Amino acid sequence: MKQNTVSEIARGLGCPVDNNLSRQELSEQAIAALHILQKVIRAASQSNPSFENLIIHPPFRDASLDGILPDGINQTMHAEQNIQKALAGDKECQYQELIAKLGLQEGKHVIVPIAGKYVPCAACSEVESEAKGPDGLFDPKSEKFVLHRSTQRIGMAFWDEVQHIAIEGLDADQGKALAKGIAIRDRFYENPEKLQASHREMVEDYSFDTDSASSEDDSIL
């Protein structure tokens, strides 16, 4: 797998855009990520796994919404938002720790490969797009973190969910971050034509996180 990964990166496949890394540095980060996955899988096979390299975020719940939401409407924070919230909350310390482990110079990008089984939903895509903008967590000009997705496709907006988002990652200034979060909310309510998902090809519910158009979930898998 390592050889295939290095070979693909050398050919420019799967490389995140807007980064200041050499192909060698990209390969080293990819291999480091594979090592972490390997450690998690090995830990899972033990009789008493510790999962030191795995973080499980508890479901987010705003108690102030209890008794207010209509029947059938749930509240949630998707996994991507949990990752961004945790990273934004301590980004300088985590960045310094990561570049030390990876042997990178100050100002070199650390790639954050966010991917799951399914394509990002409309809300997560909107947040990620904003976080890649000026002063956001994934703003390439900040010379810290760069977001990498394995697909450019966008999934559905869940009508039956109140989705909490990682406001902390939208801007280094928390006042501006809150304003950007409110703007995202307002786009869904008032200006859907301005959403990232607007005028894009419809992606079926729970399509796999790939650019393949024939990646719908299959019950036989």
CSV table of C-alpha atoms in Angstrom, one decimal:
chain,number,residue,atom,x,y,z
A,1,MET,CA,0.0,0.0,0.0
A,2,LYS,CA,2.9,2.4,0.8
A,3,GLN,CA,4.4,1.8,-2.6
A,4,ASN,CA,1.1,2.4,-4.4
A,5,THR,CA,0.5,5.6,-2.4
A,6,VAL,CA,4.0,7.0,-3.1
A,7,SER,CA,3.6,6.1,-6.8
A,8,GLU,CA,0.2,7.8,-7.1
A,9,ILE,CA,1.4,11.0,-5.4
A,10,ALA,CA,4.5,11.0,-7.6
A,11,ARG,CA,2.1,11.1,-10.6
A,12,GLY,CA,0.0,13.9,-9.0
A,13,LEU,CA,-2.9,11.7,-8.1
A,14,GLY,CA,-4.8,12.4,-4.9
A,15,CYS,CA,-2.7,15.4,-4.1
A,16,PRO,CA,-4.6,18.3,-2.3
A,17,VAL,CA,-4.6,21.6,-4.1
A,18,ASP,CA,-3.1,24.8,-2.7
A,19,ASN,CA,-0.3,23.3,-0.7
A,20,ASN,CA,3.4,24.3,-0.3
A,21,LEU,CA,4.7,20.7,0.0
A,22,SER,CA,7.0,18.8,-2.2
A,23,ARG,CA,5.8,15.4,-3.5
A,24,GLN,CA,8.3,13.8,-1.1
A,25,GLU,CA,6.7,15.7,1.8
A,26,LEU,CA,3.2,14.8,0.7
A,27,SER,CA,4.2,11.1,0.5
A,28,GLU,CA,5.7,11.2,4.0
A,29,GLN,CA,2.5,12.7,5.4
A,30,ALA,CA,0.4,10.0,3.6
A,31,ILE,CA,2.6,7.2,5.0
A,32,ALA,CA,2.4,8.7,8.5
A,33,ALA,CA,-1.4,8.6,8.2
A,34,LEU,CA,-1.3,5.0,7.0
A,35,HIS,CA,0.8,4.1,10.1
A,36,ILE,CA,-1.8,5.6,12.4
A,37,LEU,CA,-4.5,3.6,10.7
A,38,GLN,CA,-2.4,0.5,11.0
A,39,LYS,CA,-2.0,1.1,14.8
A,40,VAL,CA,-5.7,1.6,15.2
A,41,ILE,CA,-6.5,-1.7,13.4
A,42,ARG,CA,-3.8,-3.6,15.3
A,43,ALA,CA,-5.2,-2.2,18.6
A,44,ALA,CA,-8.7,-3.3,17.6
A,45,SER,CA,-7.5,-6.9,17.2
A,46,GLN,CA,-6.2,-7.0,20.8
A,47,SER,CA,-8.3,-8.6,23.6
A,48,ASN,CA,-8.2,-5.3,25.6
A,49,PRO,CA,-7.7,-2.6,23.0
A,50,SER,CA,-6.6,0.8,24.3
A,51,PHE,CA,-7.2,2.8,21.0
A,52,GLU,CA,-4.6,5.4,21.9
A,53,ASN,CA,-4.6,6.7,18.3
A,54,LEU,CA,-8.4,6.9,18.1
A,55,ILE,CA,-10.6,9.6,19.4
A,56,ILE,CA,-14.3,9.0,19.7
A,57,HIS,CA,-16.5,12.2,20.0
A,58,PRO,CA,-19.7,11.8,22.0
A,59,PRO,CA,-22.9,12.9,20.3
A,60,PHE,CA,-23.3,16.7,20.6
A,61,ARG,CA,-26.5,17.8,22.3
A,62,ASP,CA,-27.7,21.3,23.2
A,63,ALA,CA,-29.9,20.8,26.2
A,64,SER,CA,-31.6,24.2,25.6
A,65,LEU,CA,-33.3,22.6,22.6
A,66,ASP,CA,-34.9,19.8,24.6
A,67,GLY,CA,-38.7,20.0,24.4
A,68,ILE,CA,-38.5,22.6,21.6
A,69,LEU,CA,-37.7,20.6,18.5
A,70,PRO,CA,-40.7,19.0,16.7
A,71,ASP,CA,-41.2,15.2,16.8
A,72,GLY,CA,-38.8,13.5,14.4
A,73,ILE,CA,-36.3,16.3,14.4
A,74,ASN,CA,-32.9,15.4,15.8
A,75,GLN,CA,-29.8,17.4,16.7
A,76,THR,CA,-26.4,16.3,15.7
A,77,MET,CA,-22.8,17.4,14.9
A,78,HIS,CA,-21.3,15.4,12.1
A,79,ALA,CA,-17.9,13.7,12.5
A,80,GLU,CA,-16.2,16.3,10.2
A,81,GLN,CA,-17.4,19.1,12.4
A,82,ASN,CA,-16.1,17.4,15.5
A,83,ILE,CA,-12.7,17.0,13.9
A,84,GLN,CA,-12.6,20.7,12.9
A,85,LYS,CA,-13.8,21.8,16.3
A,86,ALA,CA,-11.1,19.9,18.1
A,87,LEU,CA,-8.4,21.1,15.7
A,88,ALA,CA,-9.4,24.7,15.8
A,89,GLY,CA,-9.6,24.7,19.6
A,90,ASP,CA,-5.8,24.0,20.0
A,91,LYS,CA,-4.5,24.6,16.5
A,92,GLU,CA,-1.1,26.2,17.3
A,93,CYS,CA,-0.1,23.6,19.8
A,94,GLN,CA,-1.2,20.7,17.5
A,95,TYR,CA,0.5,22.3,14.5
A,96,GLN,CA,3.8,22.6,16.3
A,97,GLU,CA,3.5,19.0,17.5
A,98,LEU,CA,2.8,17.7,14.0
A,99,ILE,CA,5.5,19.5,12.2
A,100,ALA,CA,8.0,18.3,14.8
A,101,LYS,CA,6.8,14.7,14.2
A,102,LEU,CA,6.9,15.1,10.4
A,103,GLY,CA,10.2,16.9,10.3
A,104,LEU,CA,8.7,19.9,8.6
A,105,GLN,CA,9.8,23.5,8.7
A,106,GLU,CA,7.6,26.2,10.2
A,107,GLY,CA,5.1,27.4,7.7
A,108,LYS,CA,4.8,24.1,5.8
A,109,HIS,CA,1.3,22.8,5.4
A,110,VAL,CA,-0.1,19.9,7.4
A,111,ILE,CA,-2.6,18.0,5.3
A,112,VAL,CA,-5.9,17.1,7.1
A,113,PRO,CA,-7.5,14.3,5.1
A,114,ILE,CA,-11.1,14.4,6.1
A,115,ALA,CA,-13.0,11.5,4.6
A,116,GLY,CA,-15.6,9.1,5.6
A,117,LYS,CA,-17.7,6.4,4.0
A,118,TYR,CA,-20.1,8.9,2.4
A,119,VAL,CA,-19.8,12.2,0.6
A,120,PRO,CA,-20.0,15.3,2.8
A,121,CYS,CA,-23.5,16.6,3.3
A,122,ALA,CA,-24.5,20.1,2.1
A,123,ALA,CA,-24.0,21.7,5.6
A,124,CYS,CA,-20.5,20.2,6.1
A,125,SER,CA,-19.5,21.2,2.6
A,126,GLU,CA,-20.6,24.8,3.3
A,127,VAL,CA,-18.6,24.9,6.5
A,128,GLU,CA,-15.5,23.5,4.9
A,129,SER,CA,-15.7,26.0,2.0
A,130,GLU,CA,-15.9,28.8,4.5
A,131,ALA,CA,-13.0,27.4,6.6
A,132,LYS,CA,-10.8,27.4,3.5
A,133,GLY,CA,-11.4,31.1,3.1
A,134,PRO,CA,-9.5,34.1,4.6
A,135,ASP,CA,-8.4,33.5,8.2
A,136,GLY,CA,-10.2,30.1,8.3
A,137,LEU,CA,-8.8,27.0,9.8
A,138,PHE,CA,-7.9,25.6,6.3
A,139,ASP,CA,-6.9,28.9,4.7
A,140,PRO,CA,-3.7,28.0,2.8
A,141,LYS,CA,-2.3,31.4,3.4
A,142,SER,CA,-2.2,30.8,7.1
A,143,GLU,CA,0.5,28.2,6.4
A,144,LYS,CA,-0.8,25.7,8.8
A,145,PHE,CA,-3.5,23.3,7.8
A,146,VAL,CA,-4.9,22.3,4.4
A,147,LEU,CA,-8.1,20.3,4.0
A,148,HIS,CA,-8.1,17.4,1.6
A,149,ARG,CA,-11.3,15.6,0.4
A,150,SER,CA,-11.3,12.6,-1.8
A,151,THR,CA,-14.3,13.9,-3.7
A,152,GLN,CA,-15.7,17.1,-5.0
A,153,ARG,CA,-19.2,15.9,-4.8
A,154,ILE,CA,-21.7,17.2,-2.3
A,155,GLY,CA,-24.5,15.2,-0.6
A,156,MET,CA,-27.9,16.2,0.6
A,157,ALA,CA,-29.1,18.6,3.3
A,158,PHE,CA,-30.8,16.7,6.0
A,159,TRP,CA,-34.2,18.2,6.6
A,160,ASP,CA,-34.8,16.3,9.8
A,161,GLU,CA,-31.7,17.4,11.6
A,162,VAL,CA,-30.5,20.5,13.5
A,163,GLN,CA,-26.8,20.4,12.6
A,164,HIS,CA,-24.3,22.0,15.0
A,165,ILE,CA,-21.3,23.3,13.1
A,166,ALA,CA,-17.6,24.0,14.1
A,167,ILE,CA,-17.9,27.7,14.2
A,168,GLU,CA,-14.4,27.9,15.8
A,169,GLY,CA,-12.8,26.8,12.5
A,170,LEU,CA,-14.5,29.6,10.4
A,171,ASP,CA,-12.2,32.4,11.5
A,172,ALA,CA,-9.3,33.0,13.9
A,173,ASP,CA,-11.4,35.9,15.3
A,174,GLN,CA,-14.3,34.3,17.1
A,175,GLY,CA,-16.5,37.3,16.6
A,176,LYS,CA,-16.0,37.0,12.9
A,177,ALA,CA,-16.4,33.2,13.1
A,178,LEU,CA,-19.8,33.6,14.7
A,179,ALA,CA,-20.8,36.0,12.0
A,180,LYS,CA,-19.7,33.6,9.3
A,181,GLY,CA,-21.6,30.8,11.0
A,182,ILE,CA,-24.8,32.9,11.1
A,183,ALA,CA,-24.3,33.7,7.4
A,184,ILE,CA,-24.1,30.0,6.6
A,185,ARG,CA,-27.4,29.4,8.5
A,186,ASP,CA,-29.0,32.3,6.6
A,187,ARG,CA,-27.9,30.9,3.2
A,188,PHE,CA,-29.8,27.7,3.9
A,189,TYR,CA,-32.9,29.6,4.9
A,190,GLU,CA,-32.9,32.7,2.7
A,191,ASN,CA,-30.4,32.3,-0.2
A,192,PRO,CA,-30.1,28.6,-1.1
A,193,GLU,CA,-28.9,29.6,-4.6
A,194,LYS,CA,-25.7,30.9,-3.0
A,195,LEU,CA,-24.8,27.5,-1.4
A,196,GLN,CA,-21.9,25.4,-2.6
A,197,ALA,CA,-24.4,22.7,-3.4
A,198,SER,CA,-26.6,25.0,-5.5
A,199,HIS,CA,-26.8,24.1,-9.3
A,200,ARG,CA,-24.7,21.0,-8.7
A,201,GLU,CA,-25.6,17.5,-9.8
A,202,MET,CA,-27.8,15.8,-7.4
A,203,VAL,CA,-26.0,13.1,-5.3
A,204,GLU,CA,-28.1,10.3,-4.0
A,205,ASP,CA,-28.4,9.8,-0.2
A,206,TYR,CA,-25.4,8.0,1.3
A,207,SER,CA,-23.3,7.9,-1.8
A,208,PHE,CA,-19.7,6.8,-1.1
A,209,ASP,CA,-17.0,9.3,-0.6
A,210,THR,CA,-15.5,9.1,-4.0
A,211,ASP,CA,-15.8,11.0,-7.3
A,212,SER,CA,-17.3,8.0,-9.0
A,213,ALA,CA,-20.9,8.7,-10.1
A,214,SER,CA,-21.8,5.0,-9.6
A,215,SER,CA,-20.9,4.8,-5.9
A,216,GLU,CA,-24.3,4.5,-4.3
A,217,ASP,CA,-24.5,2.3,-1.2
A,218,ASP,CA,-25.3,-1.3,-1.9
A,219,SER,CA,-26.9,-3.5,0.7
A,220,ILE,CA,-24.8,-6.5,-0.4
A,221,LEU,CA,-21.6,-4.9,0.6
